[in-house]
Amino acid sequence: GMLSIDTDFRGSLSVLSGGTLAGEGTIDGDADFDAGSTLLVDLDADAALDVSGTFTIDEDARLVLVGGLPVDLRPGNSTTIVSAGEIDGQFGTVESENIFNSSLFLDIALAYTPTTIDLTLERNGLAFSDVTDTRTQAAIADAVESLDWGNPLYDEFLFMNNRDQVIEGTIWLSGEAHASIQTSAIQSAGMVRDIITWRLRSSLAVDGADVVSTDSMTGNLAQLAYAGDEGTPAGVDGTTTGSIGTASGHAVWSKAYGAMGKTLGSGESHTTERSTGGLLTGVEIGYGSDWRLGGFLGYSHTQTNVGELESKSGMDSFTAGLYAARRYEALRLMYGAAVSVNEIGTERNVRFSSIDETLTSYYRSATVQAFGEVGYALTNQNGFLIEPFAGAALVYQYTSGFTETGGASALTGAWASRMLPVTTLGVRSAFDLGRLYGGTGVSLESSIAWNHTFGDITPATTMTFGSTNTSFTVPGNAAARDVGIVGVGLNFAVTPDMPFTIDYTGAFAQNQEDHALSAGLAARF
């Protein structure tokens, strides 16, 4: 049976085999625990069992601990569970019933003094990182362990009772979205590059007739120019001399675009969804009889979401650049450069075990790129033109450091930079629909291309918790190295000097797809 002493017990007592003594009162005498007896200690109690005489313990007696750990009990501290005039012997068996859910990283120990039995917690030799699956998880776990007792993150990990909890904690703490934002910035720069090559192809039209085509998010899709009253594809008929009919004129143009896409998670990264909307506007002039020179300004907003980690970011991009183009009969040469400054705001939730925090940060990044394209018109049959093309770009990206606010999980991130060469190979085609419909200024265009990115395509951010010195590097979701791009568009001549285009572009890879719509208008004067 069991006896619970919660007040004063006057006299001595013996707990026989099979018997259990519990309570937080006092015994005014001796207490003997025979072999097979049990002392039950509730750690939620307000006081310890107090024996005025001798507390004698047979080596086959048992101690059972129940309840929760005292709030002030931590490795290095102790709490008294029995006090007596004298302690004689030790319990042969100590059992705990969920007092800290059998932590992976803590062991219970009893300390016997001449007059007390004290409960202590001892940090065992298992490191937080010993139960993780990946190198990144291990690095995050090591960073948490460097925080030490008293930090909410360290305390949470210390009392975890299975490896799944540890792994889940490292994933939520990773700050992966900060690295994935770098990919969004690179893709936003690619859209700027595509729009400028669209304009360069348009500005090379002969005899003042622009026909505008599709452009893509990541590759340089087609625009073809037509010339003459009959809509013959420019640069392939026998009358073309290599000069640009409107090279001495001026032009203004504008293009609005919107895109959405998704990159599936792979390795340690999670699925990232993104959407972008923006506008680019430029002016250009002719130089001599062969060149077109221009400049442009633009704005876009990109939203990036990592749904599995409840992380999102908004990026406002401000862009400026210059471009030039020249035509040699059927050969087109195009060059450009752009700088984008990105204002980034992030918000992410950290939810594991008892941690529930919302963290925010604000910082900047910049993208600088130089690019070019060459195309050569091969065929002119009944208003149909085919043009192989090749493009190349060199993209440099810099992301500043940042400091999150909002809780113990807040990260401090280091600056990061990378350089990515990009190449594009493809073919575009255009067909003058005016030949079928009585000379209307409408053309249908299509293109297919292959985009390849060199270098380290996986973005990464090095971070620490607060001001600690133990850092970890987290990879983000990378854009695909090889992307297939298709495009289709319709082009309308609003007036002879005002072409309008609307088009669609799709970019597809093994774990990635993006879809874009755009509309552009130009005017010459």
One Martini backbone bead per residue (centre of mass of N, CA, C, O) as a GRO file, in nm:
protein
  525
    1GLY     BB    1   0.102   0.032  -0.001
    2MET     BB    2   0.014   0.385   0.067
    3LEU     BB    3   0.182   0.666   0.220
    4SER     BB    4   0.077   1.005   0.298
    5ILE     BB    5   0.274   1.290   0.398
    6ASP     BB    6   0.144   1.636   0.465
    7THR     BB    7   0.240   1.667   0.757
    8ASP     BB    8   0.261   1.547   1.073
    9PHE     BB    9   0.477   1.281   1.205
   10ARG     BB   10   0.464   1.108   1.502
   11GLY     BB   11   0.736   0.927   1.463
   12SER     BB   12   0.826   0.625   1.351
   13LEU     BB   13   0.914   0.446   1.037
   14SER     BB   14   0.835   0.165   0.816
   15VAL     BB   15   0.915   0.044   0.491
   16LEU     BB   16   0.804  -0.212   0.327
   17SER     BB   17   0.769  -0.445   0.116
   18GLY     BB   18   0.556  -0.281  -0.123
   19GLY     BB   19   0.586  -0.008  -0.009
   20THR     BB   20   0.471   0.349   0.005
   21LEU     BB   21   0.615   0.675   0.024
   22ALA     BB   22   0.464   1.000   0.065
   23GLY     BB   23   0.521   1.345   0.050
   24GLU     BB   24   0.576   1.687   0.242
   25GLY     BB   25   0.635   1.632   0.524
   26THR     BB   26   0.689   1.526   0.864
   27ILE     BB   27   0.928   1.335   1.068
   28ASP     BB   28   0.927   1.256   1.418
   29GLY     BB   29   1.199   1.068   1.334
   30ASP     BB   30   1.233   0.774   1.180
   31ALA     BB   31   1.338   0.623   0.855
   32ASP     BB   32   1.263   0.310   0.691
   33PHE     BB   33   1.399   0.125   0.402
   34ASP     BB   34   1.327  -0.152   0.265
   35ALA     BB   35   1.334  -0.402   0.075
   36GLY     BB   36   1.105  -0.306  -0.186
   37SER     BB   37   1.072  -0.021  -0.138
   38THR     BB   38   0.911   0.320  -0.166
   39LEU     BB   39   0.988   0.648  -0.290
   40LEU     BB   40   0.766   0.923  -0.351
   41VAL     BB   41   0.839   1.206  -0.564
   42ASP     BB   42   0.703   1.533  -0.596
   43LEU     BB   43   0.820   1.805  -0.783
   44ASP     BB   44   0.552   1.991  -0.736
   45ALA     BB   45   0.611   2.037  -0.465
   46ASP     BB   46   0.679   2.272  -0.204
   47ALA     BB   47   0.824   2.032  -0.044
   48ALA     BB   48   1.024   1.837   0.151
   49LEU     BB   49   1.111   1.571   0.306
   50ASP     BB   50   1.115   1.561   0.677
   51VAL     BB   51   1.370   1.421   0.894
   52SER     BB   52   1.484   1.422   1.219
   53GLY     BB   53   1.628   1.169   1.185
   54THR     BB   54   1.693   0.870   1.043
   55PHE     BB   55   1.771   0.784   0.700
   56THR     BB   56   1.707   0.459   0.587
   57ILE     BB   57   1.870   0.261   0.321
   58ASP     BB   58   1.822   0.017   0.115
   59GLU     BB   59   1.973  -0.110  -0.173
   60ASP     BB   60   1.662  -0.223  -0.265
   61ALA     BB   61   1.550   0.041  -0.290
   62ARG     BB   62   1.309   0.290  -0.420
   63LEU     BB   63   1.302   0.570  -0.656
   64VAL     BB   64   1.029   0.798  -0.741
   65LEU     BB   65   0.973   1.033  -1.004
   66VAL     BB   66   0.746   1.310  -1.024
   67GLY     BB   67   0.655   1.542  -1.238
   68GLY     BB   68   0.811   1.848  -1.246
   69LEU     BB   69   1.047   2.061  -1.293
   70PRO     BB   70   1.202   2.286  -1.149
   71VAL     BB   71   1.264   2.604  -1.261
   72ASP     BB   72   1.571   2.606  -1.117
   73LEU     BB   73   1.647   2.350  -1.271
   74ARG     BB   74   1.985   2.281  -1.368
   75PRO     BB   75   2.274   2.252  -1.480
   76GLY     BB   76   2.447   2.276  -1.158
   77ASN     BB   77   2.199   2.232  -1.003
   78SER     BB   78   1.974   2.188  -0.711
   79THR     BB   79   1.735   1.971  -0.535
   80THR     BB   80   1.558   1.893  -0.252
   81ILE     BB   81   1.392   1.575  -0.145
   82VAL     BB   82   1.567   1.519   0.128
   83SER     BB   83   1.559   1.560   0.487
   84ALA     BB   84   1.796   1.501   0.765
   85GLY     BB   85   1.984   1.420   1.031
   86GLU     BB   86   2.040   1.141   0.865
   87ILE     BB   87   2.216   0.963   0.609
   88ASP     BB   88   2.156   0.603   0.528
   89GLY     BB   89   2.230   0.540   0.226
   90GLN     BB   90   2.102   0.402  -0.095
   91PHE     BB   91   1.945   0.388  -0.380
   92GLY     BB   92   1.923   0.135  -0.622
   93THR     BB   93   1.664   0.282  -0.756
   94VAL     BB   94   1.586   0.509  -1.035
   95GLU     BB   95   1.279   0.676  -1.123
   96SER     BB   96   1.119   0.838  -1.409
   97GLU     BB   97   0.799   1.019  -1.482
   98ASN     BB   98   0.813   1.262  -1.704
   99ILE     BB   99   0.984   1.514  -1.594
  100PHE     BB  100   1.144   1.544  -1.910
  101ASN     BB  101   1.084   1.333  -2.133
  102SER     BB  102   1.351   1.202  -2.174
  103SER     BB  103   1.606   1.341  -2.245
  104LEU     BB  104   1.872   1.330  -2.468
  105PHE     BB  105   2.072   1.553  -2.286
  106LEU     BB  106   1.977   1.424  -2.002
  107ASP     BB  107   2.060   1.345  -1.659
  108ILE     BB  108   1.997   1.184  -1.367
  109ALA     BB  109   2.101   1.284  -1.031
  110LEU     BB  110   2.231   1.189  -0.712
  111ALA     BB  111   2.296   1.364  -0.402
  112TYR     BB  112   2.481   1.274  -0.115
  113THR     BB  113   2.447   1.375   0.210
  114PRO     BB  114   2.440   1.369   0.547
  115THR     BB  115   2.127   1.540   0.520
  116THR     BB  116   2.083   1.489   0.200
  117ILE     BB  117   1.879   1.469  -0.102
  118ASP     BB  118   1.980   1.542  -0.434
  119LEU     BB  119   1.879   1.687  -0.737
  120THR     BB  120   2.025   1.639  -1.062
  121LEU     BB  121   2.150   1.773  -1.368
  122GLU     BB  122   2.308   1.618  -1.652
  123ARG     BB  123   2.513   1.664  -1.909
  124ASN     BB  124   2.560   1.487  -2.167
  125GLY     BB  125   2.749   1.368  -2.459
  126LEU     BB  126   2.514   1.467  -2.641
  127ALA     BB  127   2.481   1.636  -2.917
  128PHE     BB  128   2.269   1.807  -3.106
  129SER     BB  129   2.413   1.715  -3.385
  130ASP     BB  130   2.395   1.392  -3.348
  131VAL     BB  131   2.062   1.397  -3.451
  132THR     BB  132   2.114   1.474  -3.736
  133ASP     BB  133   2.115   1.463  -4.106
  134THR     BB  134   2.270   1.731  -4.179
  135ARG     BB  135   2.499   1.974  -4.210
  136THR     BB  136   2.311   2.213  -4.158
  137GLN     BB  137   2.171   2.107  -3.906
  138ALA     BB  138   2.431   2.078  -3.742
  139ALA     BB  139   2.514   2.378  -3.747
  140ILE     BB  140   2.262   2.483  -3.603
  141ALA     BB  141   2.288   2.311  -3.347
  142ASP     BB  142   2.563   2.429  -3.263
  143ALA     BB  143   2.460   2.719  -3.234
  144VAL     BB  144   2.259   2.659  -3.010
  145GLU     BB  145   2.467   2.533  -2.806
  146SER     BB  146   2.630   2.811  -2.773
  147LEU     BB  147   2.416   2.965  -2.588
  148ASP     BB  148   2.307   2.829  -2.349
  149TRP     BB  149   2.179   2.867  -2.060
  150GLY     BB  150   1.869   3.075  -2.082
  151ASN     BB  151   1.812   3.023  -2.362
  152PRO     BB  152   1.532   2.938  -2.528
  153LEU     BB  153   1.661   2.752  -2.739
  154TYR     BB  154   1.839   2.579  -2.562
  155ASP     BB  155   1.619   2.481  -2.367
  156GLU     BB  156   1.446   2.340  -2.580
  157PHE     BB  157   1.660   2.135  -2.675
  158LEU     BB  158   1.742   2.004  -2.401
  159PHE     BB  159   1.424   1.876  -2.372
  160MET     BB  160   1.442   1.688  -2.594
  161ASN     BB  161   1.319   1.337  -2.683
  162ASN     BB  162   1.373   1.361  -3.006
  163ARG     BB  163   1.503   1.387  -3.326
  164ASP     BB  164   1.262   1.525  -3.468
  165GLN     BB  165   1.266   1.782  -3.300
  166VAL     BB  166   1.547   1.876  -3.380
  167ILE     BB  167   1.507   1.892  -3.685
  168GLU     BB  168   1.268   2.084  -3.684
  169GLY     BB  169   1.414   2.317  -3.544
  170THR     BB  170   1.637   2.367  -3.760
  171ILE     BB  171   1.447   2.434  -3.994
  172TRP     BB  172   1.301   2.682  -3.868
  173LEU     BB  173   1.587   2.836  -3.806
  174SER     BB  174   1.744   2.875  -4.088
  175GLY     BB  175   1.661   3.109  -4.300
  176GLU     BB  176   1.625   3.025  -4.608
  177ALA     BB  177   1.482   3.272  -4.744
  178HIS     BB  178   1.735   3.454  -4.767
  179ALA     BB  179   1.868   3.285  -4.991
  180SER     BB  180   1.627   3.276  -5.201
  181ILE     BB  181   1.623   3.579  -5.273
  182GLN     BB  182   1.863   3.572  -5.468
  183THR     BB  183   1.711   3.430  -5.695
  184SER     BB  184   1.497   3.650  -5.741
  185ALA     BB  185   1.701   3.868  -5.829
  186ILE     BB  186   1.812   3.721  -6.077
  187GLN     BB  187   1.536   3.691  -6.224
  188SER     BB  188   1.471   3.991  -6.240
  189ALA     BB  189   1.717   4.059  -6.417
  190GLY     BB  190   1.630   3.877  -6.657
  191MET     BB  191   1.381   4.045  -6.737
  192VAL     BB  192   1.531   4.298  -6.812
  193ARG     BB  193   1.706   4.173  -7.032
  194ASP     BB  194   1.473   4.085  -7.218
  195ILE     BB  195   1.347   4.364  -7.272
  196ILE     BB  196   1.594   4.492  -7.405
  197THR     BB  197   1.618   4.292  -7.639
  198TRP     BB  198   1.347   4.358  -7.751
  199ARG     BB  199   1.410   4.656  -7.818
  200LEU     BB  200   1.654   4.610  -7.998
  201ARG     BB  201   1.502   4.456  -8.218
  202SER     BB  202   1.298   4.679  -8.281
  203SER     BB  203   1.513   4.912  -8.356
  204LEU     BB  204   1.610   4.731  -8.626
  205ALA     BB  205   1.410   4.828  -8.811
  206VAL     BB  206   1.297   4.865  -9.130
  207ASP     BB  207   1.130   5.142  -9.245
  208GLY     BB  208   0.975   5.175  -8.951
  209ALA     BB  209   0.900   4.863  -8.880
  210ASP     BB  210   0.767   4.725  -8.602
  211VAL     BB  211   0.815   4.390  -8.462
  212VAL     BB  212   0.693   4.224  -8.182
  213SER     BB  213   0.791   3.998  -7.925
  214THR     BB  214   0.894   3.764  -7.731
  215ASP     BB  215   0.973   3.730  -7.383
  216SER     BB  216   1.162   3.637  -7.099
  217MET     BB  217   1.273   3.557  -6.781
  218THR     BB  218   1.565   3.386  -6.874
  219GLY     BB  219   1.554   3.456  -7.173
  220ASN     BB  220   1.603   3.532  -7.530
  221LEU     BB  221   1.356   3.617  -7.708
  222ALA     BB  222   1.158   3.710  -7.969
  223GLN     BB  223   1.241   3.951  -8.230
  224LEU     BB  224   1.104   4.076  -8.530
  225ALA     BB  225   1.162   4.244  -8.836
  226TYR     BB  226   0.983   4.450  -9.062
  227ALA     BB  227   0.956   4.547  -9.413
  228GLY     BB  228   0.772   4.729  -9.581
  229ASP     BB  229   0.464   4.708  -9.741
  230GLU     BB  230   0.476   4.371  -9.758
  231GLY     BB  231   0.617   4.244  -9.492
  232THR     BB  232   0.906   4.184  -9.510
  233PRO     BB  233   1.158   4.052  -9.373
  234ALA     BB  234   1.409   4.183  -9.225
  235GLY     BB  235   1.736   4.125  -9.367
  236VAL     BB  236   1.656   3.926  -9.644
  237ASP     BB  237   1.642   4.109  -9.864
  238GLY     BB  238   1.793   4.252 -10.152
  239THR     BB  239   1.759   4.570 -10.043
  240THR     BB  240   1.939   4.547  -9.810
  241THR     BB  241   2.217   4.749  -9.663
  242GLY     BB  242   2.238   4.786  -9.323
  243SER     BB  243   2.055   5.006  -9.261
  244ILE     BB  244   1.851   5.231  -9.073
  245GLY     BB  245   1.575   5.400  -9.145
  246THR     BB  246   1.543   5.533  -8.822
  247ALA     BB  247   1.821   5.622  -8.689
  248SER     BB  248   1.763   5.950  -8.664
  249GLY     BB  249   1.555   5.899  -8.461
  250HIS     BB  250   1.308   5.887  -8.210
  251ALA     BB  251   1.226   5.705  -7.895
  252VAL     BB  252   0.961   5.554  -7.712
  253TRP     BB  253   0.913   5.319  -7.435
  254SER     BB  254   0.701   5.042  -7.303
  255LYS     BB  255   0.691   4.776  -7.041
  256ALA     BB  256   0.472   4.534  -6.919
  257TYR     BB  257   0.486   4.291  -6.641
  258GLY     BB  258   0.415   3.938  -6.560
  259ALA     BB  259   0.487   3.683  -6.302
  260MET     BB  260   0.501   3.320  -6.240
  261GLY     BB  261   0.642   3.075  -5.997
  262LYS     BB  262   0.825   2.751  -5.944
  263THR     BB  263   1.038   2.581  -5.700
  264LEU     BB  264   1.135   2.294  -5.607
  265GLY     BB  265   1.238   2.104  -5.372
  266SER     BB  266   1.585   2.029  -5.271
  267GLY     BB  267   1.720   1.866  -5.045
  268GLU     BB  268   1.719   2.135  -4.810
  269SER     BB  269   1.508   2.265  -4.973
  270HIS     BB  270   1.220   2.457  -5.049
  271THR     BB  271   0.947   2.551  -5.181
  272THR     BB  272   0.921   2.817  -5.429
  273GLU     BB  273   0.733   3.114  -5.463
  274ARG     BB  274   0.659   3.352  -5.736
  275SER     BB  275   0.610   3.713  -5.803
  276THR     BB  276   0.584   3.957  -6.081
  277GLY     BB  277   0.589   4.323  -6.126
  278GLY     BB  278   0.634   4.561  -6.408
  279LEU     BB  279   0.831   4.854  -6.541
  280LEU     BB  280   0.959   4.975  -6.856
  281THR     BB  281   1.143   5.277  -6.960
  282GLY     BB  282   1.242   5.442  -7.275
  283VAL     BB  283   1.510   5.592  -7.468
  284GLU     BB  284   1.607   5.684  -7.817
  285ILE     BB  285   1.873   5.695  -8.064
  286GLY     BB  286   2.040   5.786  -8.345
  287TYR     BB  287   2.363   5.675  -8.493
  288GLY     BB  288   2.382   5.743  -8.770
  289SER     BB  289   2.312   5.444  -8.978
  290ASP     BB  290   2.368   5.187  -8.747
  291TRP     BB  291   2.270   5.308  -8.467
  292ARG     BB  292   2.141   5.236  -8.132
  293LEU     BB  293   2.053   5.444  -7.849
  294GLY     BB  294   1.992   5.386  -7.487
  295GLY     BB  295   1.761   5.434  -7.209
  296PHE     BB  296   1.656   5.325  -6.867
  297LEU     BB  297   1.369   5.263  -6.651
  298GLY     BB  298   1.265   5.083  -6.340
  299TYR     BB  299   0.998   4.875  -6.191
  300SER     BB  300   0.961   4.624  -5.924
  301HIS     BB  301   0.771   4.344  -5.779
  302THR     BB  302   0.863   4.082  -5.543
  303GLN     BB  303   0.726   3.767  -5.444
  304THR     BB  304   0.831   3.544  -5.176
  305ASN     BB  305   0.755   3.191  -5.099
  306VAL     BB  306   0.780   2.968  -4.802
  307GLY     BB  307   0.536   2.779  -4.691
  308GLU     BB  308   0.664   2.557  -4.498
  309LEU     BB  309   0.808   2.823  -4.332
  310GLU     BB  310   0.648   3.085  -4.317
  311SER     BB  311   0.781   3.257  -4.564
  312LYS     BB  312   0.838   3.607  -4.661
  313SER     BB  313   0.888   3.840  -4.944
  314GLY     BB  314   0.977   4.176  -5.042
  315MET     BB  315   1.072   4.333  -5.368
  316ASP     BB  316   1.212   4.642  -5.457
  317SER     BB  317   1.294   4.749  -5.789
  318PHE     BB  318   1.562   4.959  -5.921
  319THR     BB  319   1.623   5.061  -6.262
  320ALA     BB  320   1.923   5.106  -6.471
  321GLY     BB  321   2.022   5.181  -6.825
  322LEU     BB  322   2.200   5.065  -7.121
  323TYR     BB  323   2.202   5.073  -7.493
  324ALA     BB  324   2.286   4.884  -7.801
  325ALA     BB  325   2.271   4.883  -8.175
  326ARG     BB  326   2.345   4.673  -8.469
  327ARG     BB  327   2.342   4.650  -8.837
  328TYR     BB  328   2.423   4.375  -9.080
  329GLU     BB  329   2.188   4.326  -9.240
  330ALA     BB  330   2.115   4.009  -9.109
  331LEU     BB  331   2.281   4.124  -8.874
  332ARG     BB  332   2.268   4.125  -8.511
  333LEU     BB  333   2.372   4.367  -8.261
  334MET     BB  334   2.367   4.349  -7.893
  335TYR     BB  335   2.369   4.577  -7.605
  336GLY     BB  336   2.402   4.578  -7.232
  337ALA     BB  337   2.322   4.757  -6.916
  338ALA     BB  338   2.258   4.700  -6.553
  339VAL     BB  339   2.102   4.842  -6.252
  340SER     BB  340   1.993   4.701  -5.934
  341VAL     BB  341   1.791   4.804  -5.660
  342ASN     BB  342   1.704   4.628  -5.353
  343GLU     BB  343   1.419   4.621  -5.147
  344ILE     BB  344   1.398   4.429  -4.843
  345GLY     BB  345   1.130   4.229  -4.698
  346THR     BB  346   1.078   4.024  -4.404
  347GLU     BB  347   0.879   3.724  -4.306
  348ARG     BB  348   0.888   3.491  -4.024
  349ASN     BB  349   0.817   3.181  -3.886
  350VAL     BB  350   0.858   3.017  -3.556
  351ARG     BB  351   0.747   2.665  -3.515
  352PHE     BB  352   0.839   2.496  -3.215
  353SER     BB  353   0.718   2.364  -2.975
  354SER     BB  354   0.721   2.661  -2.771
  355ILE     BB  355   0.792   2.813  -3.024
  356ASP     BB  356   0.656   3.155  -3.116
  357GLU     BB  357   0.761   3.348  -3.394
  358THR     BB  358   0.805   3.682  -3.541
  359LEU     BB  359   1.016   3.781  -3.810
  360THR     BB  360   1.212   4.071  -3.909
  361SER     BB  361   1.342   4.244  -4.212
  362TYR     BB  362   1.586   4.492  -4.354
  363TYR     BB  363   1.726   4.524  -4.689
  364ARG     BB  364   1.986   4.495  -4.942
  365SER     BB  365   2.037   4.482  -5.299
  366ALA     BB  366   2.245   4.403  -5.596
  367THR     BB  367   2.245   4.431  -5.965
  368VAL     BB  368   2.487   4.345  -6.219
  369GLN     BB  369   2.476   4.380  -6.586
  370ALA     BB  370   2.596   4.217  -6.887
  371PHE     BB  371   2.490   4.214  -7.240
  372GLY     BB  372   2.417   3.998  -7.533
  373GLU     BB  373   2.331   3.974  -7.895
  374VAL     BB  374   2.300   3.741  -8.175
  375GLY     BB  375   2.158   3.762  -8.512
  376TYR     BB  376   2.033   3.554  -8.801
  377ALA     BB  377   1.880   3.577  -9.101
  378LEU     BB  378   1.774   3.303  -9.323
  379THR     BB  379   1.459   3.343  -9.403
  380ASN     BB  380   1.237   3.417  -9.704
  381GLN     BB  381   0.893   3.306  -9.704
  382ASN     BB  382   0.609   3.450  -9.734
  383GLY     BB  383   0.661   3.612  -9.450
  384PHE     BB  384   0.893   3.419  -9.342
  385LEU     BB  385   1.102   3.391  -9.043
  386ILE     BB  386   1.439   3.286  -8.949
  387GLU     BB  387   1.630   3.311  -8.624
  388PRO     BB  388   1.916   3.270  -8.502
  389PHE     BB  389   2.051   3.276  -8.156
  390ALA     BB  390   2.281   3.449  -7.925
  391GLY     BB  391   2.352   3.469  -7.571
  392ALA     BB  392   2.501   3.688  -7.311
  393ALA     BB  393   2.587   3.695  -6.952
  394LEU     BB  394   2.685   3.905  -6.665
  395VAL     BB  395   2.621   3.839  -6.316
  396TYR     BB  396   2.601   4.054  -6.031
  397GLN     BB  397   2.568   3.988  -5.673
  398TYR     BB  398   2.448   4.178  -5.384
  399THR     BB  399   2.418   4.121  -5.024
  400SER     BB  400   2.338   4.236  -4.739
  401GLY     BB  401   2.322   4.263  -4.429
  402PHE     BB  402   2.139   4.144  -4.128
  403THR     BB  403   1.865   4.201  -3.877
  404GLU     BB  404   1.658   4.055  -3.677
  405THR     BB  405   1.325   4.074  -3.534
  406GLY     BB  406   1.117   3.907  -3.252
  407GLY     BB  407   1.341   3.710  -3.108
  408ALA     BB  408   1.546   3.441  -3.030
  409SER     BB  409   1.551   3.353  -3.353
  410ALA     BB  410   1.714   3.573  -3.445
  411LEU     BB  411   1.904   3.688  -3.722
  412THR     BB  412   2.241   3.723  -3.845
  413GLY     BB  413   2.357   3.844  -4.155
  414ALA     BB  414   2.568   3.813  -4.409
  415TRP     BB  415   2.719   3.897  -4.669
  416ALA     BB  416   2.668   3.850  -5.032
  417SER     BB  417   2.820   3.695  -5.333
  418ARG     BB  418   2.795   3.670  -5.705
  419MET     BB  419   2.886   3.503  -6.022
  420LEU     BB  420   2.697   3.479  -6.342
  421PRO     BB  421   2.697   3.299  -6.622
  422VAL     BB  422   2.502   3.341  -6.933
  423THR     BB  423   2.334   3.137  -7.179
  424THR     BB  424   2.186   3.156  -7.521
  425LEU     BB  425   1.993   2.932  -7.733
  426GLY     BB  426   1.817   2.991  -8.053
  427VAL     BB  427   1.487   3.028  -8.214
  428ARG     BB  428   1.310   3.240  -8.440
  429SER     BB  429   0.980   3.346  -8.549
  430ALA     BB  430   0.793   3.495  -8.834
  431PHE     BB  431   0.452   3.606  -8.931
  432ASP     BB  432   0.269   3.769  -9.179
  433LEU     BB  433  -0.072   3.823  -9.152
  434GLY     BB  434  -0.122   4.039  -9.375
  435ARG     BB  435  -0.115   3.836  -9.618
  436LEU     BB  436  -0.405   3.712  -9.524
  437TYR     BB  437  -0.543   4.019  -9.425
  438GLY     BB  438  -0.493   4.272  -9.618
  439GLY     BB  439  -0.234   4.420  -9.470
  440THR     BB  440  -0.219   4.392  -9.185
  441GLY     BB  441  -0.043   4.492  -8.876
  442VAL     BB  442   0.025   4.162  -8.828
  443SER     BB  443   0.201   3.933  -8.608
  444LEU     BB  444   0.350   3.609  -8.566
  445GLU     BB  445   0.529   3.465  -8.285
  446SER     BB  446   0.820   3.253  -8.214
  447SER     BB  447   1.002   3.044  -7.965
  448ILE     BB  448   1.321   2.877  -7.888
  449ALA     BB  449   1.519   2.786  -7.589
  450TRP     BB  450   1.846   2.779  -7.421
  451ASN     BB  451   1.940   2.791  -7.078
  452HIS     BB  452   2.266   2.866  -6.924
  453THR     BB  453   2.427   2.824  -6.605
  454PHE     BB  454   2.705   2.917  -6.443
  455GLY     BB  455   2.828   2.798  -6.167
  456ASP     BB  456   2.697   2.881  -5.854
  457ILE     BB  457   2.346   2.838  -5.815
  458THR     BB  458   2.362   2.828  -5.503
  459PRO     BB  459   2.243   2.989  -5.255
  460ALA     BB  460   2.389   3.171  -4.964
  461THR     BB  461   2.378   3.206  -4.596
  462THR     BB  462   2.536   3.360  -4.326
  463MET     BB  463   2.466   3.283  -3.975
  464THR     BB  464   2.337   3.407  -3.658
  465PHE     BB  465   2.265   3.426  -3.319
  466GLY     BB  466   2.286   3.722  -3.295
  467SER     BB  467   2.609   3.775  -3.122
  468THR     BB  468   2.729   3.527  -3.197
  469ASN     BB  469   3.008   3.313  -3.327
  470THR     BB  470   2.823   3.083  -3.433
  471SER     BB  471   2.803   2.971  -3.752
  472PHE     BB  472   2.587   2.933  -4.047
  473THR     BB  473   2.510   2.771  -4.362
  474VAL     BB  474   2.244   2.841  -4.598
  475PRO     BB  475   2.067   2.706  -4.844
  476GLY     BB  476   1.891   2.770  -5.123
  477ASN     BB  477   1.682   2.806  -5.384
  478ALA     BB  478   1.754   2.702  -5.700
  479ALA     BB  479   1.797   2.759  -6.005
  480ALA     BB  480   1.812   2.631  -6.295
  481ARG     BB  481   2.061   2.556  -6.516
  482ASP     BB  482   1.847   2.430  -6.719
  483VAL     BB  483   1.638   2.597  -6.968
  484GLY     BB  484   1.330   2.593  -7.122
  485ILE     BB  485   1.205   2.809  -7.393
  486VAL     BB  486   0.887   2.962  -7.465
  487GLY     BB  487   0.718   3.155  -7.734
  488VAL     BB  488   0.435   3.392  -7.783
  489GLY     BB  489   0.309   3.641  -8.030
  490LEU     BB  490   0.152   3.963  -8.081
  491ASN     BB  491   0.152   4.218  -8.347
  492PHE     BB  492   0.079   4.574  -8.365
  493ALA     BB  493  -0.015   4.844  -8.580
  494VAL     BB  494  -0.146   5.124  -8.478
  495THR     BB  495   0.083   5.269  -8.626
  496PRO     BB  496   0.360   5.322  -8.809
  497ASP     BB  497   0.484   5.456  -8.512
  498MET     BB  498   0.299   5.226  -8.328
  499PRO     BB  499   0.381   4.958  -8.159
  500PHE     BB  500   0.223   4.647  -8.042
  501THR     BB  501   0.253   4.405  -7.765
  502ILE     BB  502   0.170   4.052  -7.697
  503ASP     BB  503   0.288   3.802  -7.452
  504TYR     BB  504   0.431   3.468  -7.404
  505THR     BB  505   0.617   3.288  -7.140
  506GLY     BB  506   0.802   2.978  -7.095
  507ALA     BB  507   0.969   2.810  -6.819
  508PHE     BB  508   1.154   2.490  -6.817
  509ALA     BB  509   1.215   2.237  -6.567
  510GLN     BB  510   1.240   1.985  -6.356
  511ASN     BB  511   1.184   2.204  -6.082
  512GLN     BB  512   1.067   2.426  -6.295
  513GLU     BB  513   0.834   2.713  -6.337
  514ASP     BB  514   0.738   2.975  -6.578
  515HIS     BB  515   0.515   3.266  -6.619
  516ALA     BB  516   0.459   3.515  -6.884
  517LEU     BB  517   0.336   3.854  -6.924
  518SER     BB  518   0.325   4.105  -7.194
  519ALA     BB  519   0.331   4.470  -7.269
  520GLY     BB  520   0.399   4.686  -7.557
  521LEU     BB  521   0.509   5.034  -7.633
  522ALA     BB  522   0.582   5.240  -7.921
  523ALA     BB  523   0.744   5.563  -8.024
  524ARG     BB  524   0.800   5.771  -8.304
  525PHE     BB  525   0.979   6.112  -8.386
   0.00000   0.00000   0.00000
